[in-house]
PDB file of C-alpha atoms in Angstrom:
ATOM      1  CA  LYS A   1      32.536   4.231 -48.443  1.00 85.00           C
ATOM      2  CA  GLN A   2      29.801   5.656 -50.671  1.00 90.00           C
ATOM      3  CA  GLU A   3      27.738   8.471 -49.068  1.00 93.00           C
ATOM      4  CA  VAL A   4      24.638  10.045 -50.585  1.00 96.00           C
ATOM      5  CA  THR A   5      23.365  13.435 -49.591  1.00 97.00           C
ATOM      6  CA  GLN A   6      20.090  15.098 -50.529  1.00 97.00           C
ATOM      7  CA  ILE A   7      19.501  18.828 -50.255  1.00 93.00           C
ATOM      8  CA  PRO A   8      17.248  20.351 -49.160  1.00 93.00           C
ATOM      9  CA  ALA A   9      15.752  18.053 -46.445  1.00 94.00           C
ATOM     10  CA  ALA A  10      12.342  19.723 -46.925  1.00 96.00           C
ATOM     11  CA  LEU A  11      10.828  21.935 -49.523  1.00 96.00           C
ATOM     12  CA  SER A  12       7.501  23.760 -49.783  1.00 97.00           C
ATOM     13  CA  VAL A  13       6.277  25.269 -53.000  1.00 97.00           C
ATOM     14  CA  PRO A  14       3.117  26.705 -54.480  1.00 97.00           C
ATOM     15  CA  GLU A  15       1.289  24.682 -57.095  1.00 97.00           C
ATOM     16  CA  GLY A  16       2.436  25.170 -60.591  1.00 97.00           C
ATOM     17  CA  GLU A  17       6.080  25.930 -59.720  1.00 97.00           C
ATOM     18  CA  ASN A  18       8.948  24.124 -61.382  1.00 97.00           C
ATOM     19  CA  LEU A  19      11.424  22.726 -58.899  1.00 96.00           C
ATOM     20  CA  VAL A  20      14.765  20.936 -58.597  1.00 97.00           C
ATOM     21  CA  LEU A  21      15.777  18.338 -56.032  1.00 97.00           C
ATOM     22  CA  ASN A  22      19.417  17.697 -55.487  1.00 97.00           C
ATOM     23  CA  CYS A  23      21.433  14.563 -54.814  1.00 98.00           C
ATOM     24  CA  SER A  24      25.223  14.268 -54.364  1.00 98.00           C
ATOM     25  CA  PHE A  25      27.418  11.138 -53.885  1.00 97.00           C
ATOM     26  CA  THR A  26      31.036  10.803 -52.873  1.00 96.00           C
ATOM     27  CA  ASP A  27      32.248   7.880 -55.090  1.00 91.00           C
ATOM     28  CA  SER A  28      31.795   8.486 -58.777  1.00 90.00           C
ATOM     29  CA  ALA A  29      32.301   4.765 -59.622  1.00 88.00           C
ATOM     30  CA  ILE A  30      28.555   4.037 -59.695  1.00 88.00           C
ATOM     31  CA  TYR A  31      26.568   1.585 -61.821  1.00 85.00           C
ATOM     32  CA  ASN A  32      23.364   3.535 -61.803  1.00 89.00           C
ATOM     33  CA  LEU A  33      21.301   6.026 -59.855  1.00 94.00           C
ATOM     34  CA  GLN A  34      17.582   5.822 -59.056  1.00 94.00           C
ATOM     35  CA  TRP A  35      15.035   8.321 -57.849  1.00 97.00           C
ATOM     36  CA  PHE A  36      12.135   6.961 -55.744  1.00 96.00           C
ATOM     37  CA  ARG A  37       8.974   8.495 -54.335  1.00 97.00           C
ATOM     38  CA  GLN A  38       7.692   7.484 -50.847  1.00 96.00           C
ATOM     39  CA  ASP A  39       4.263   8.432 -49.595  1.00 95.00           C
ATOM     40  CA  PRO A  40       3.701   8.498 -45.780  1.00 91.00           C
ATOM     41  CA  GLY A  41       3.683   4.970 -44.358  1.00 89.00           C
ATOM     42  CA  LYS A  42       4.161   3.392 -47.675  1.00 91.00           C
ATOM     43  CA  GLY A  43       6.858   1.641 -49.640  1.00 93.00           C
ATOM     44  CA  LEU A  44       8.986   3.141 -52.432  1.00 94.00           C
ATOM     45  CA  THR A  45       7.953   3.689 -55.974  1.00 94.00           C
ATOM     46  CA  SER A  46      10.738   3.864 -58.631  1.00 93.00           C
ATOM     47  CA  LEU A  47      10.495   7.034 -60.642  1.00 96.00           C
ATOM     48  CA  LEU A  48      13.536   7.060 -62.873  1.00 95.00           C
ATOM     49  CA  LEU A  49      16.628   4.951 -63.378  1.00 92.00           C
ATOM     50  CA  ILE A  50      19.753   6.382 -64.917  1.00 93.00           C
ATOM     51  CA  GLN A  51      22.567   4.056 -65.909  1.00 90.00           C
ATOM     52  CA  SER A  52      26.102   5.289 -65.432  1.00 89.00           C
ATOM     53  CA  SER A  53      26.524   5.694 -69.272  1.00 91.00           C
ATOM     54  CA  GLN A  54      23.479   7.944 -69.469  1.00 93.00           C
ATOM     55  CA  ARG A  55      23.222  11.698 -68.759  1.00 95.00           C
ATOM     56  CA  GLU A  56      19.510  12.016 -68.199  1.00 96.00           C
ATOM     57  CA  GLN A  57      16.124  10.229 -68.163  1.00 96.00           C
ATOM     58  CA  THR A  58      12.602  11.628 -68.575  1.00 97.00           C
ATOM     59  CA  SER A  59       9.169  10.505 -67.644  1.00 96.00           C
ATOM     60  CA  GLY A  60       6.237  12.815 -68.029  1.00 97.00           C
ATOM     61  CA  ARG A  61       6.844  15.909 -65.936  1.00 98.00           C
ATOM     62  CA  LEU A  62       9.966  14.433 -64.372  1.00 98.00           C
ATOM     63  CA  ASN A  63      13.538  14.737 -65.626  1.00 98.00           C
ATOM     64  CA  ALA A  64      16.558  13.378 -63.884  1.00 97.00           C
ATOM     65  CA  SER A  65      20.136  14.225 -64.839  1.00 97.00           C
ATOM     66  CA  LEU A  66      23.391  12.589 -63.878  1.00 97.00           C
ATOM     67  CA  ASP A  67      26.925  14.036 -63.734  1.00 96.00           C
ATOM     68  CA  LYS A  68      29.189  11.329 -62.562  1.00 93.00           C
ATOM     69  CA  SER A  69      32.376  13.365 -62.689  1.00 93.00           C
ATOM     70  CA  SER A  70      30.967  15.901 -60.209  1.00 95.00           C
ATOM     71  CA  GLY A  71      29.024  13.288 -58.184  1.00 96.00           C
ATOM     72  CA  ARG A  72      25.664  14.960 -58.690  1.00 97.00           C
ATOM     73  CA  SER A  73      22.118  14.221 -59.880  1.00 98.00           C
ATOM     74  CA  THR A  74      19.096  16.459 -60.025  1.00 98.00           C
ATOM     75  CA  LEU A  75      15.402  15.644 -60.263  1.00 98.00           C
ATOM     76  CA  TYR A  76      13.462  18.331 -62.056  1.00 98.00           C
ATOM     77  CA  ILE A  77       9.683  18.387 -61.515  1.00 98.00           C
ATOM     78  CA  ALA A  78       7.718  20.656 -63.928  1.00 98.00           C
ATOM     79  CA  ALA A  79       4.413  22.300 -63.154  1.00 98.00           C
ATOM     80  CA  SER A  80       4.214  20.838 -59.594  1.00 97.00           C
ATOM     81  CA  GLN A  81       0.855  19.595 -58.329  1.00 97.00           C
ATOM     82  CA  PRO A  82      -0.449  18.819 -54.786  1.00 97.00           C
ATOM     83  CA  GLY A  83      -0.301  15.176 -55.696  1.00 97.00           C
ATOM     84  CA  ASP A  84       3.437  15.414 -56.059  1.00 98.00           C
ATOM     85  CA  SER A  85       3.669  15.912 -52.300  1.00 98.00           C
ATOM     86  CA  ALA A  86       5.824  13.009 -50.923  1.00 97.00           C
ATOM     87  CA  THR A  87       9.325  12.232 -49.842  1.00 96.00           C
ATOM     88  CA  TYR A  88      11.801  11.829 -52.778  1.00 97.00           C
ATOM     89  CA  LEU A  89      14.717   9.483 -52.298  1.00 96.00           C
ATOM     90  CA  CYS A  90      17.928   9.217 -54.279  1.00 96.00           C
ATOM     91  CA  ALA A  91      19.791   5.914 -54.369  1.00 94.00           C
ATOM     92  CA  VAL A  92      23.083   4.884 -55.924  1.00 93.00           C
ATOM     93  CA  GLY A  93      24.016   1.468 -57.156  1.00 87.00           C
ATOM     94  CA  GLY A  94      27.761   0.761 -56.929  1.00 75.00           C
ATOM     95  CA  ARG A  95      29.856  -1.357 -59.165  1.00 66.00           C
ATOM     96  CA  GLY A  96      30.053  -4.925 -57.973  1.00 60.00           C
ATOM     97  CA  SER A  97      27.423  -4.278 -55.348  1.00 55.00           C
ATOM     98  CA  GLN A  98      25.094  -6.950 -56.753  1.00 61.00           C
ATOM     99  CA  GLY A  99      22.312  -4.439 -57.254  1.00 62.00           C
ATOM    100  CA  ASN A 100      22.448  -3.135 -53.681  1.00 78.00           C
ATOM    101  CA  LEU A 101      21.554   0.565 -53.310  1.00 88.00           C
ATOM    102  CA  ILE A 102      22.901   3.321 -51.047  1.00 91.00           C
ATOM    103  CA  PHE A 103      20.173   5.799 -50.147  1.00 94.00           C
ATOM    104  CA  GLY A 104      20.125   9.425 -49.242  1.00 96.00           C
ATOM    105  CA  LYS A 105      17.840  10.565 -46.350  1.00 96.00           C
ATOM    106  CA  GLY A 106      15.366  12.132 -48.807  1.00 96.00           C
ATOM    107  CA  THR A 107      13.748  15.471 -49.579  1.00 97.00           C
ATOM    108  CA  LYS A 108      10.201  15.977 -48.206  1.00 96.00           C
ATOM    109  CA  LEU A 109       8.261  17.962 -50.741  1.00 98.00           C
ATOM    110  CA  SER A 110       4.971  19.768 -50.009  1.00 98.00           C
ATOM    111  CA  VAL A 111       3.098  21.420 -52.905  1.00 98.00           C
ATOM    112  CA  LYS A 112       0.513  23.876 -51.654  1.00 97.00           C
ATOM    113  CA  PRO A 113      -2.754  24.378 -53.723  1.00 95.00           C
TER     114      PRO A 113
ATOM    115  CA  ASP B   1      -1.044  -7.840 -60.929  1.00 64.00           C
ATOM    116  CA  GLY B   2       2.529  -8.645 -60.195  1.00 72.00           C
ATOM    117  CA  GLY B   3       4.069  -7.144 -57.095  1.00 93.00           C
ATOM    118  CA  ILE B   4       5.595  -7.636 -53.627  1.00 96.00           C
ATOM    119  CA  THR B   5       3.401  -8.371 -50.658  1.00 96.00           C
ATOM    120  CA  GLN B   6       4.622  -7.766 -47.111  1.00 97.00           C
ATOM    121  CA  SER B   7       2.779  -8.925 -44.046  1.00 96.00           C
ATOM    122  CA  PRO B   8       1.769  -7.979 -41.470  1.00 96.00           C
ATOM    123  CA  LYS B   9       1.436  -4.251 -41.925  1.00 95.00           C
ATOM    124  CA  TYR B  10       1.956  -3.660 -38.215  1.00 95.00           C
ATOM    125  CA  LEU B  11       3.723  -5.940 -35.746  1.00 94.00           C
ATOM    126  CA  PHE B  12       4.453  -5.720 -32.103  1.00 91.00           C
ATOM    127  CA  ARG B  13       7.339  -7.475 -30.266  1.00 88.00           C
ATOM    128  CA  LYS B  14       7.626  -8.352 -26.657  1.00 88.00           C
ATOM    129  CA  GLU B  15      10.962  -8.462 -24.816  1.00 83.00           C
ATOM    130  CA  GLY B  16      12.931 -11.569 -25.631  1.00 85.00           C
ATOM    131  CA  GLN B  17      10.691 -12.536 -28.459  1.00 91.00           C
ATOM    132  CA  ASN B  18      11.671 -13.332 -32.063  1.00 94.00           C
ATOM    133  CA  VAL B  19       9.258 -12.171 -34.723  1.00 95.00           C
ATOM    134  CA  THR B  20       9.132 -12.942 -38.514  1.00 96.00           C
ATOM    135  CA  LEU B  21       8.238 -10.575 -41.276  1.00 97.00           C
ATOM    136  CA  SER B  22       6.877 -12.040 -44.469  1.00 98.00           C
ATOM    137  CA  CYS B  23       7.805 -10.935 -47.969  1.00 98.00           C
ATOM    138  CA  GLU B  24       6.366 -12.657 -51.102  1.00 98.00           C
ATOM    139  CA  GLN B  25       6.874 -11.609 -54.742  1.00 97.00           C
ATOM    140  CA  ASN B  26       5.251 -12.882 -57.924  1.00 96.00           C
ATOM    141  CA  LEU B  27       7.511 -10.933 -60.268  1.00 94.00           C
ATOM    142  CA  ASN B  28       9.733 -13.916 -60.919  1.00 93.00           C
ATOM    143  CA  HIS B  29      12.676 -11.882 -59.769  1.00 92.00           C
ATOM    144  CA  ASP B  30      15.883 -13.623 -58.717  1.00 90.00           C
ATOM    145  CA  ALA B  31      17.133 -11.004 -56.222  1.00 91.00           C
ATOM    146  CA  MET B  32      15.325  -9.962 -52.982  1.00 93.00           C
ATOM    147  CA  TYR B  33      16.377  -7.466 -50.320  1.00 94.00           C
ATOM    148  CA  TRP B  34      15.467  -6.356 -46.821  1.00 96.00           C
ATOM    149  CA  TYR B  35      15.928  -2.745 -45.778  1.00 95.00           C
ATOM    150  CA  ARG B  36      15.338  -0.904 -42.485  1.00 96.00           C
ATOM    151  CA  GLN B  37      14.114   2.718 -42.426  1.00 96.00           C
ATOM    152  CA  ASP B  38      14.267   4.933 -39.267  1.00 94.00           C
ATOM    153  CA  PRO B  39      12.559   8.222 -39.063  1.00 87.00           C
ATOM    154  CA  GLY B  40      14.345  10.903 -41.077  1.00 79.00           C
ATOM    155  CA  GLN B  41      16.908   8.380 -42.255  1.00 81.00           C
ATOM    156  CA  GLY B  42      17.672   6.751 -45.570  1.00 85.00           C
ATOM    157  CA  LEU B  43      17.120   3.022 -46.058  1.00 92.00           C
ATOM    158  CA  ARG B  44      19.794   0.648 -44.783  1.00 93.00           C
ATOM    159  CA  LEU B  45      20.400  -2.824 -46.184  1.00 92.00           C
ATOM    160  CA  ILE B  46      19.963  -5.733 -43.705  1.00 95.00           C
ATOM    161  CA  TYR B  47      20.295  -8.800 -45.941  1.00 95.00           C
ATOM    162  CA  TYR B  48      19.991  -9.655 -49.636  1.00 92.00           C
ATOM    163  CA  SER B  49      19.663 -12.749 -51.757  1.00 92.00           C
ATOM    164  CA  GLN B  50      20.657 -13.162 -55.398  1.00 89.00           C
ATOM    165  CA  ILE B  51      19.423 -16.710 -55.795  1.00 90.00           C
ATOM    166  CA  VAL B  52      17.531 -19.460 -53.879  1.00 94.00           C
ATOM    167  CA  ASN B  53      19.326 -20.975 -50.931  1.00 95.00           C
ATOM    168  CA  ASP B  54      21.955 -18.123 -50.903  1.00 93.00           C
ATOM    169  CA  PHE B  55      21.985 -14.861 -49.048  1.00 94.00           C
ATOM    170  CA  GLN B  56      24.444 -12.257 -47.898  1.00 92.00           C
ATOM    171  CA  LYS B  57      24.709  -9.869 -44.936  1.00 94.00           C
ATOM    172  CA  GLY B  58      24.141  -6.160 -45.602  1.00 91.00           C
ATOM    173  CA  ASP B  59      25.364  -3.216 -43.566  1.00 90.00           C
ATOM    174  CA  ILE B  60      23.275  -3.914 -40.433  1.00 94.00           C
ATOM    175  CA  ALA B  61      22.640  -7.690 -40.254  1.00 96.00           C
ATOM    176  CA  GLU B  62      23.341  -8.119 -36.520  1.00 96.00           C
ATOM    177  CA  GLY B  63      20.236  -9.292 -34.682  1.00 96.00           C
ATOM    178  CA  TYR B  64      18.494 -10.426 -37.918  1.00 97.00           C
ATOM    179  CA  SER B  65      18.221 -13.686 -39.852  1.00 97.00           C
ATOM    180  CA  VAL B  66      16.782 -14.649 -43.218  1.00 98.00           C
ATOM    181  CA  SER B  67      16.059 -17.683 -45.330  1.00 98.00           C
ATOM    182  CA  ARG B  68      15.531 -18.131 -49.053  1.00 97.00           C
ATOM    183  CA  GLU B  69      14.090 -21.586 -49.610  1.00 97.00           C
ATOM    184  CA  LYS B  70      11.746 -20.505 -52.440  1.00 97.00           C
ATOM    185  CA  LYS B  71      12.383 -17.960 -55.242  1.00 96.00           C
ATOM    186  CA  GLU B  72       9.221 -16.017 -54.334  1.00 97.00           C
ATOM    187  CA  SER B  73       9.754 -15.854 -50.544  1.00 98.00           C
ATOM    188  CA  PHE B  74      12.371 -14.063 -48.338  1.00 98.00           C
ATOM    189  CA  PRO B  75      11.197 -13.949 -44.698  1.00 98.00           C
ATOM    190  CA  LEU B  76      13.132 -11.813 -42.147  1.00 98.00           C
ATOM    191  CA  THR B  77      13.350 -12.797 -38.512  1.00 97.00           C
ATOM    192  CA  VAL B  78      14.019 -10.078 -35.977  1.00 96.00           C
ATOM    193  CA  THR B  79      15.641 -11.853 -33.044  1.00 94.00           C
ATOM    194  CA  SER B  80      15.797 -10.889 -29.428  1.00 89.00           C
ATOM    195  CA  ALA B  81      19.511  -9.986 -30.035  1.00 88.00           C
ATOM    196  CA  GLN B  82      18.247  -6.905 -31.942  1.00 89.00           C
ATOM    197  CA  LYS B  83      18.046  -4.390 -29.141  1.00 87.00           C
ATOM    198  CA  ASN B  84      16.520  -1.524 -31.157  1.00 90.00           C
ATOM    199  CA  PRO B  85      14.009  -3.171 -33.537  1.00 92.00           C
ATOM    200  CA  THR B  86      11.496  -0.367 -33.753  1.00 94.00           C
ATOM    201  CA  ALA B  87      11.566   0.705 -37.427  1.00 96.00           C
ATOM    202  CA  PHE B  88       9.822   0.473 -40.786  1.00 96.00           C
ATOM    203  CA  TYR B  89      10.933  -2.663 -42.699  1.00 97.00           C
ATOM    204  CA  LEU B  90      10.941  -2.720 -46.495  1.00 96.00           C
ATOM    205  CA  CYS B  91      11.374  -5.688 -48.727  1.00 96.00           C
ATOM    206  CA  ALA B  92      12.462  -5.245 -52.411  1.00 94.00           C
ATOM    207  CA  SER B  93      13.119  -7.366 -55.368  1.00 93.00           C
ATOM    208  CA  SER B  94      14.908  -7.059 -58.781  1.00 89.00           C
ATOM    209  CA  SER B  95      15.692  -9.169 -61.763  1.00 84.00           C
ATOM    210  CA  GLY B  96      19.305  -9.103 -60.643  1.00 67.00           C
ATOM    211  CA  GLN B  97      20.468  -8.594 -64.120  1.00 63.00           C
ATOM    212  CA  GLY B  98      21.620  -5.273 -65.474  1.00 58.00           C
ATOM    213  CA  TYR B  99      20.801  -3.700 -62.137  1.00 61.00           C
ATOM    214  CA  GLN B 100      17.130  -3.256 -63.000  1.00 69.00           C
ATOM    215  CA  PRO B 101      14.940  -1.053 -60.797  1.00 73.00           C
ATOM    216  CA  GLN B 102      14.152  -2.386 -57.455  1.00 84.00           C
ATOM    217  CA  HIS B 103      10.449  -2.914 -56.711  1.00 91.00           C
ATOM    218  CA  PHE B 104       9.347  -2.429 -53.081  1.00 94.00           C
ATOM    219  CA  GLY B 105       6.556  -3.723 -50.952  1.00 96.00           C
ATOM    220  CA  ASP B 106       4.439  -1.473 -48.701  1.00 95.00           C
ATOM    221  CA  GLY B 107       6.460  -2.226 -45.632  1.00 96.00           C
ATOM    222  CA  THR B 108       5.938  -3.586 -42.092  1.00 97.00           C
ATOM    223  CA  ARG B 109       6.079  -1.332 -39.072  1.00 96.00           C
ATOM    224  CA  LEU B 110       7.527  -3.034 -36.020  1.00 95.00           C
ATOM    225  CA  SER B 111       7.170  -1.657 -32.549  1.00 93.00           C
ATOM    226  CA  ILE B 112       8.077  -2.842 -29.055  1.00 86.00           C
ATOM    227  CA  LEU B 113       5.460  -3.617 -26.478  1.00 82.00           C
TER     228      LEU B 113
END
Protein backbone atom coordinates (compact mmCIF):
# COMPACT_ATOMS: atom_id res chain seq x y z
CA LYS A 1 0.00 0.00 0.00
CA GLN A 2 1.35 3.40 -1.01
CA GLU A 3 2.35 5.68 1.85
CA VAL A 4 3.40 9.30 1.47
CA THR A 5 5.49 11.09 4.09
CA GLN A 6 6.32 14.78 4.30
CA ILE A 7 9.16 16.17 6.36
CA PRO A 8 9.26 18.50 8.21
CA ALA A 9 5.71 18.79 9.56
CA ALA A 10 6.27 22.50 10.17
CA LEU A 11 8.85 25.03 9.07
CA SER A 12 9.43 28.67 9.97
CA VAL A 13 11.84 30.80 7.94
CA PRO A 14 12.65 34.50 7.56
CA GLU A 15 11.49 36.29 4.46
CA GLY A 16 13.83 36.00 1.49
CA GLU A 17 15.20 32.60 2.36
CA ASN A 18 15.29 29.74 -0.15
CA LEU A 19 13.76 26.57 1.22
CA VAL A 20 13.11 22.93 0.38
CA LEU A 21 10.12 20.80 1.32
CA ASN A 22 10.48 17.03 1.18
CA CYS A 23 8.11 14.27 0.15
CA SER A 24 8.81 10.53 0.12
CA PHE A 25 6.69 7.62 -1.10
CA THR A 26 7.01 3.88 -0.59
CA ASP A 27 5.93 2.50 -4.00
CA SER A 28 7.91 3.84 -6.95
CA ALA A 29 5.30 2.64 -9.49
CA ILE A 30 3.58 5.99 -9.63
CA TYR A 31 1.82 7.72 -12.51
CA ASN A 32 2.41 11.27 -11.35
CA LEU A 33 3.06 13.45 -8.32
CA GLN A 34 1.42 16.74 -7.44
CA TRP A 35 2.23 19.52 -5.04
CA PHE A 36 -0.68 21.50 -3.61
CA ARG A 37 -1.01 24.54 -1.42
CA GLN A 38 -3.76 24.86 1.22
CA ASP A 39 -4.57 28.07 3.05
CA PRO A 40 -6.36 27.81 6.43
CA GLY A 41 -9.98 26.72 6.04
CA LYS A 42 -9.70 26.58 2.27
CA GLY A 43 -9.49 24.01 -0.48
CA LEU A 44 -6.35 22.94 -2.32
CA THR A 45 -4.64 24.80 -5.11
CA SER A 46 -2.55 22.71 -7.51
CA LEU A 47 0.98 24.13 -7.79
CA LEU A 48 2.90 21.65 -9.90
CA LEU A 49 2.23 18.29 -11.54
CA ILE A 50 5.12 15.98 -12.46
CA GLN A 51 4.42 13.01 -14.69
CA SER A 52 6.36 9.82 -13.94
CA SER A 53 8.48 10.31 -17.07
CA GLN A 54 9.58 13.79 -15.97
CA ARG A 55 12.33 14.82 -13.56
CA GLU A 56 11.17 18.32 -12.66
CA GLN A 57 8.65 21.07 -13.22
CA THR A 58 9.00 24.81 -12.67
CA SER A 59 6.49 27.59 -12.13
CA GLY A 60 7.78 31.01 -11.17
CA ARG A 61 9.67 30.74 -7.88
CA LEU A 62 8.67 27.10 -7.46
CA ASN A 63 10.60 24.08 -8.68
CA ALA A 64 9.58 20.48 -8.03
CA SER A 65 11.81 17.50 -8.68
CA LEU A 66 11.00 13.81 -8.84
CA ASP A 67 13.29 10.82 -8.29
CA LYS A 68 11.12 7.73 -8.70
CA SER A 69 13.89 5.24 -8.03
CA SER A 70 14.53 6.65 -4.56
CA GLY A 71 10.86 7.47 -3.91
CA ARG A 72 11.47 11.17 -3.33
CA SER A 73 10.25 14.56 -4.46
CA THR A 74 11.30 18.02 -3.35
CA LEU A 75 9.57 21.38 -3.67
CA TYR A 76 12.03 24.26 -3.83
CA ILE A 77 10.74 27.75 -3.06
CA ALA A 78 13.07 30.59 -3.97
CA ALA A 79 13.15 33.97 -2.21
CA SER A 80 10.27 33.11 0.15
CA GLN A 81 7.63 35.74 0.94
CA PRO A 82 5.09 36.06 3.79
CA GLY A 83 2.38 35.28 1.22
CA ASP A 84 3.91 31.83 0.78
CA SER A 85 2.77 30.93 4.30
CA ALA A 86 0.42 27.96 3.96
CA THR A 87 0.35 24.17 4.24
CA TYR A 88 1.98 22.37 1.32
CA LEU A 89 0.67 18.91 0.45
CA CYS A 90 2.32 16.27 -1.70
CA ALA A 91 0.11 13.69 -3.45
CA VAL A 92 0.95 10.66 -5.52
CA GLY A 93 -1.16 9.22 -8.33
CA GLY A 94 -0.71 5.46 -8.69
CA ARG A 95 -0.86 3.40 -11.86
CA GLY A 96 -4.35 2.13 -12.51
CA SER A 97 -5.73 4.29 -9.71
CA GLN A 98 -8.13 6.11 -12.04
CA GLY A 99 -6.64 9.44 -11.11
CA ASN A 100 -7.02 8.95 -7.36
CA LEU A 101 -4.36 10.55 -5.20
CA ILE A 102 -2.62 9.43 -2.01
CA PHE A 103 -1.74 12.44 0.15
CA GLY A 104 0.94 13.18 2.69
CA LYS A 105 0.01 15.04 5.89
CA GLY A 106 1.61 18.25 4.69
CA THR A 107 4.26 20.74 5.74
CA LYS A 108 3.01 23.92 7.43
CA LEU A 109 5.20 26.79 6.25
CA SER A 110 5.45 30.13 8.01
CA VAL A 111 7.48 32.92 6.40
CA LYS A 112 8.26 35.72 8.84
CA PRO A 113 8.57 39.33 7.59
CA ASP B 1 -15.06 31.61 -14.29
CA GLY B 2 -14.91 27.83 -14.25
CA GLY B 3 -14.57 26.08 -10.97
CA ILE B 4 -15.98 23.87 -8.26
CA THR B 5 -18.64 25.11 -5.84
CA GLN B 6 -19.25 23.39 -2.53
CA SER B 7 -22.14 24.25 -0.26
CA PRO B 8 -22.80 24.90 2.48
CA LYS B 9 -19.50 26.18 3.89
CA TYR B 10 -20.50 25.09 7.42
CA LEU B 11 -22.94 22.31 8.34
CA PHE B 12 -24.15 20.91 11.63
CA ARG B 13 -25.56 17.44 12.10
CA LYS B 14 -27.80 16.18 14.88
CA GLU B 15 -27.63 12.63 16.20
CA GLY B 16 -29.33 10.15 13.86
CA GLN B 17 -29.61 12.66 11.05
CA ASN B 18 -28.46 12.30 7.46
CA VAL B 19 -26.96 15.40 5.84
CA THR B 20 -26.05 16.08 2.22
CA LEU B 21 -23.10 18.10 0.99
CA SER B 22 -23.35 19.69 -2.42
CA CYS B 23 -20.62 19.77 -5.07
CA GLU B 24 -21.12 21.37 -8.49
CA GLN B 25 -18.51 21.91 -11.22
CA ASN B 26 -18.67 23.82 -14.50
CA LEU B 27 -15.31 22.63 -15.80
CA ASN B 28 -16.87 19.92 -17.98
CA HIS B 29 -14.77 17.36 -16.12
CA ASP B 30 -15.69 13.70 -16.32
CA ALA B 31 -14.23 12.63 -12.97
CA MET B 32 -15.27 13.85 -9.53
CA TYR B 33 -14.00 12.95 -6.06
CA TRP B 34 -14.86 13.36 -2.38
CA TYR B 35 -12.10 13.55 0.22
CA ARG B 36 -12.19 13.88 3.99
CA GLN B 37 -9.56 15.87 5.90
CA ASP B 38 -9.02 15.58 9.65
CA PRO B 39 -6.78 17.99 11.61
CA GLY B 40 -3.10 17.34 10.95
CA GLN B 41 -3.94 14.56 8.52
CA GLY B 42 -3.69 14.13 4.81
CA LEU B 43 -6.77 13.83 2.65
CA ARG B 44 -8.48 10.44 2.44
CA LEU B 45 -10.66 9.37 -0.47
CA ILE B 46 -14.32 8.63 0.30
CA TYR B 47 -15.88 8.06 -3.14
CA TYR B 48 -15.05 8.83 -6.75
CA SER B 49 -16.89 8.83 -10.05
CA GLN B 50 -15.34 8.59 -13.50
CA ILE B 51 -18.57 8.99 -15.50
CA VAL B 52 -22.23 9.77 -14.97
CA ASN B 53 -24.26 7.05 -13.24
CA ASP B 54 -21.14 5.26 -12.05
CA PHE B 55 -19.13 5.62 -8.84
CA GLN B 56 -16.65 3.65 -6.79
CA LYS B 57 -15.82 3.39 -3.09
CA GLY B 58 -12.61 4.91 -1.86
CA ASP B 59 -10.64 4.05 1.26
CA ILE B 60 -13.21 5.24 3.83
CA ALA B 61 -16.65 4.86 2.21
CA GLU B 62 -18.45 3.35 5.22
CA GLY B 63 -21.21 5.64 6.49
CA TYR B 64 -21.29 7.72 3.30
CA SER B 65 -23.29 7.57 0.06
CA VAL B 66 -23.13 9.42 -3.26
CA SER B 67 -24.97 9.80 -6.55
CA ARG B 68 -23.87 10.97 -9.99
CA GLU B 69 -27.00 11.68 -12.01
CA LYS B 70 -25.50 14.67 -13.81
CA LYS B 71 -21.98 15.31 -15.06
CA GLU B 72 -21.70 18.57 -13.14
CA SER B 73 -23.02 17.36 -9.77
CA PHE B 74 -21.71 14.84 -7.21
CA PRO B 75 -23.51 15.18 -3.85
CA LEU B 76 -22.25 13.37 -0.76
CA THR B 77 -24.61 12.16 1.98
CA VAL B 78 -23.20 11.61 5.44
CA THR B 79 -25.49 9.04 7.01
CA SER B 80 -26.23 8.35 10.66
CA ALA B 81 -24.04 5.25 10.30
CA GLN B 82 -20.97 7.50 10.15
CA LYS B 83 -20.15 7.75 13.86
CA ASN B 84 -17.35 10.29 13.58
CA PRO B 85 -18.43 12.71 10.86
CA THR B 86 -16.73 15.85 12.19
CA ALA B 87 -14.22 16.80 9.50
CA PHE B 88 -13.47 19.06 6.56
CA TYR B 89 -14.90 17.65 3.32
CA LEU B 90 -13.35 18.50 -0.03
CA CYS B 91 -14.72 17.85 -3.49
CA ALA B 92 -12.43 17.66 -6.53
CA SER B 93 -12.71 17.10 -10.25
CA SER B 94 -10.41 16.24 -13.14
CA SER B 95 -10.66 15.55 -16.82
CA GLY B 96 -10.04 11.89 -16.05
CA GLN B 97 -7.69 11.61 -18.99
CA GLY B 98 -3.95 11.57 -18.65
CA TYR B 99 -4.30 12.08 -14.90
CA GLN B 100 -4.66 15.83 -15.17
CA PRO B 101 -4.40 18.00 -12.04
CA GLN B 102 -7.31 17.72 -9.73
CA HIS B 103 -9.19 20.94 -9.04
CA PHE B 104 -10.65 21.42 -5.58
CA GLY B 105 -13.58 23.30 -4.09
CA ASP B 106 -13.31 25.39 -0.93
CA GLY B 107 -14.69 22.67 1.30
CA THR B 108 -17.53 22.09 3.77
CA ARG B 109 -16.84 21.89 7.48
CA LEU B 110 -19.20 19.43 9.19
CA SER B 111 -19.69 19.41 12.95
CA ILE B 112 -21.91 17.52 15.39
CA LEU B 113 -24.49 19.37 17.46
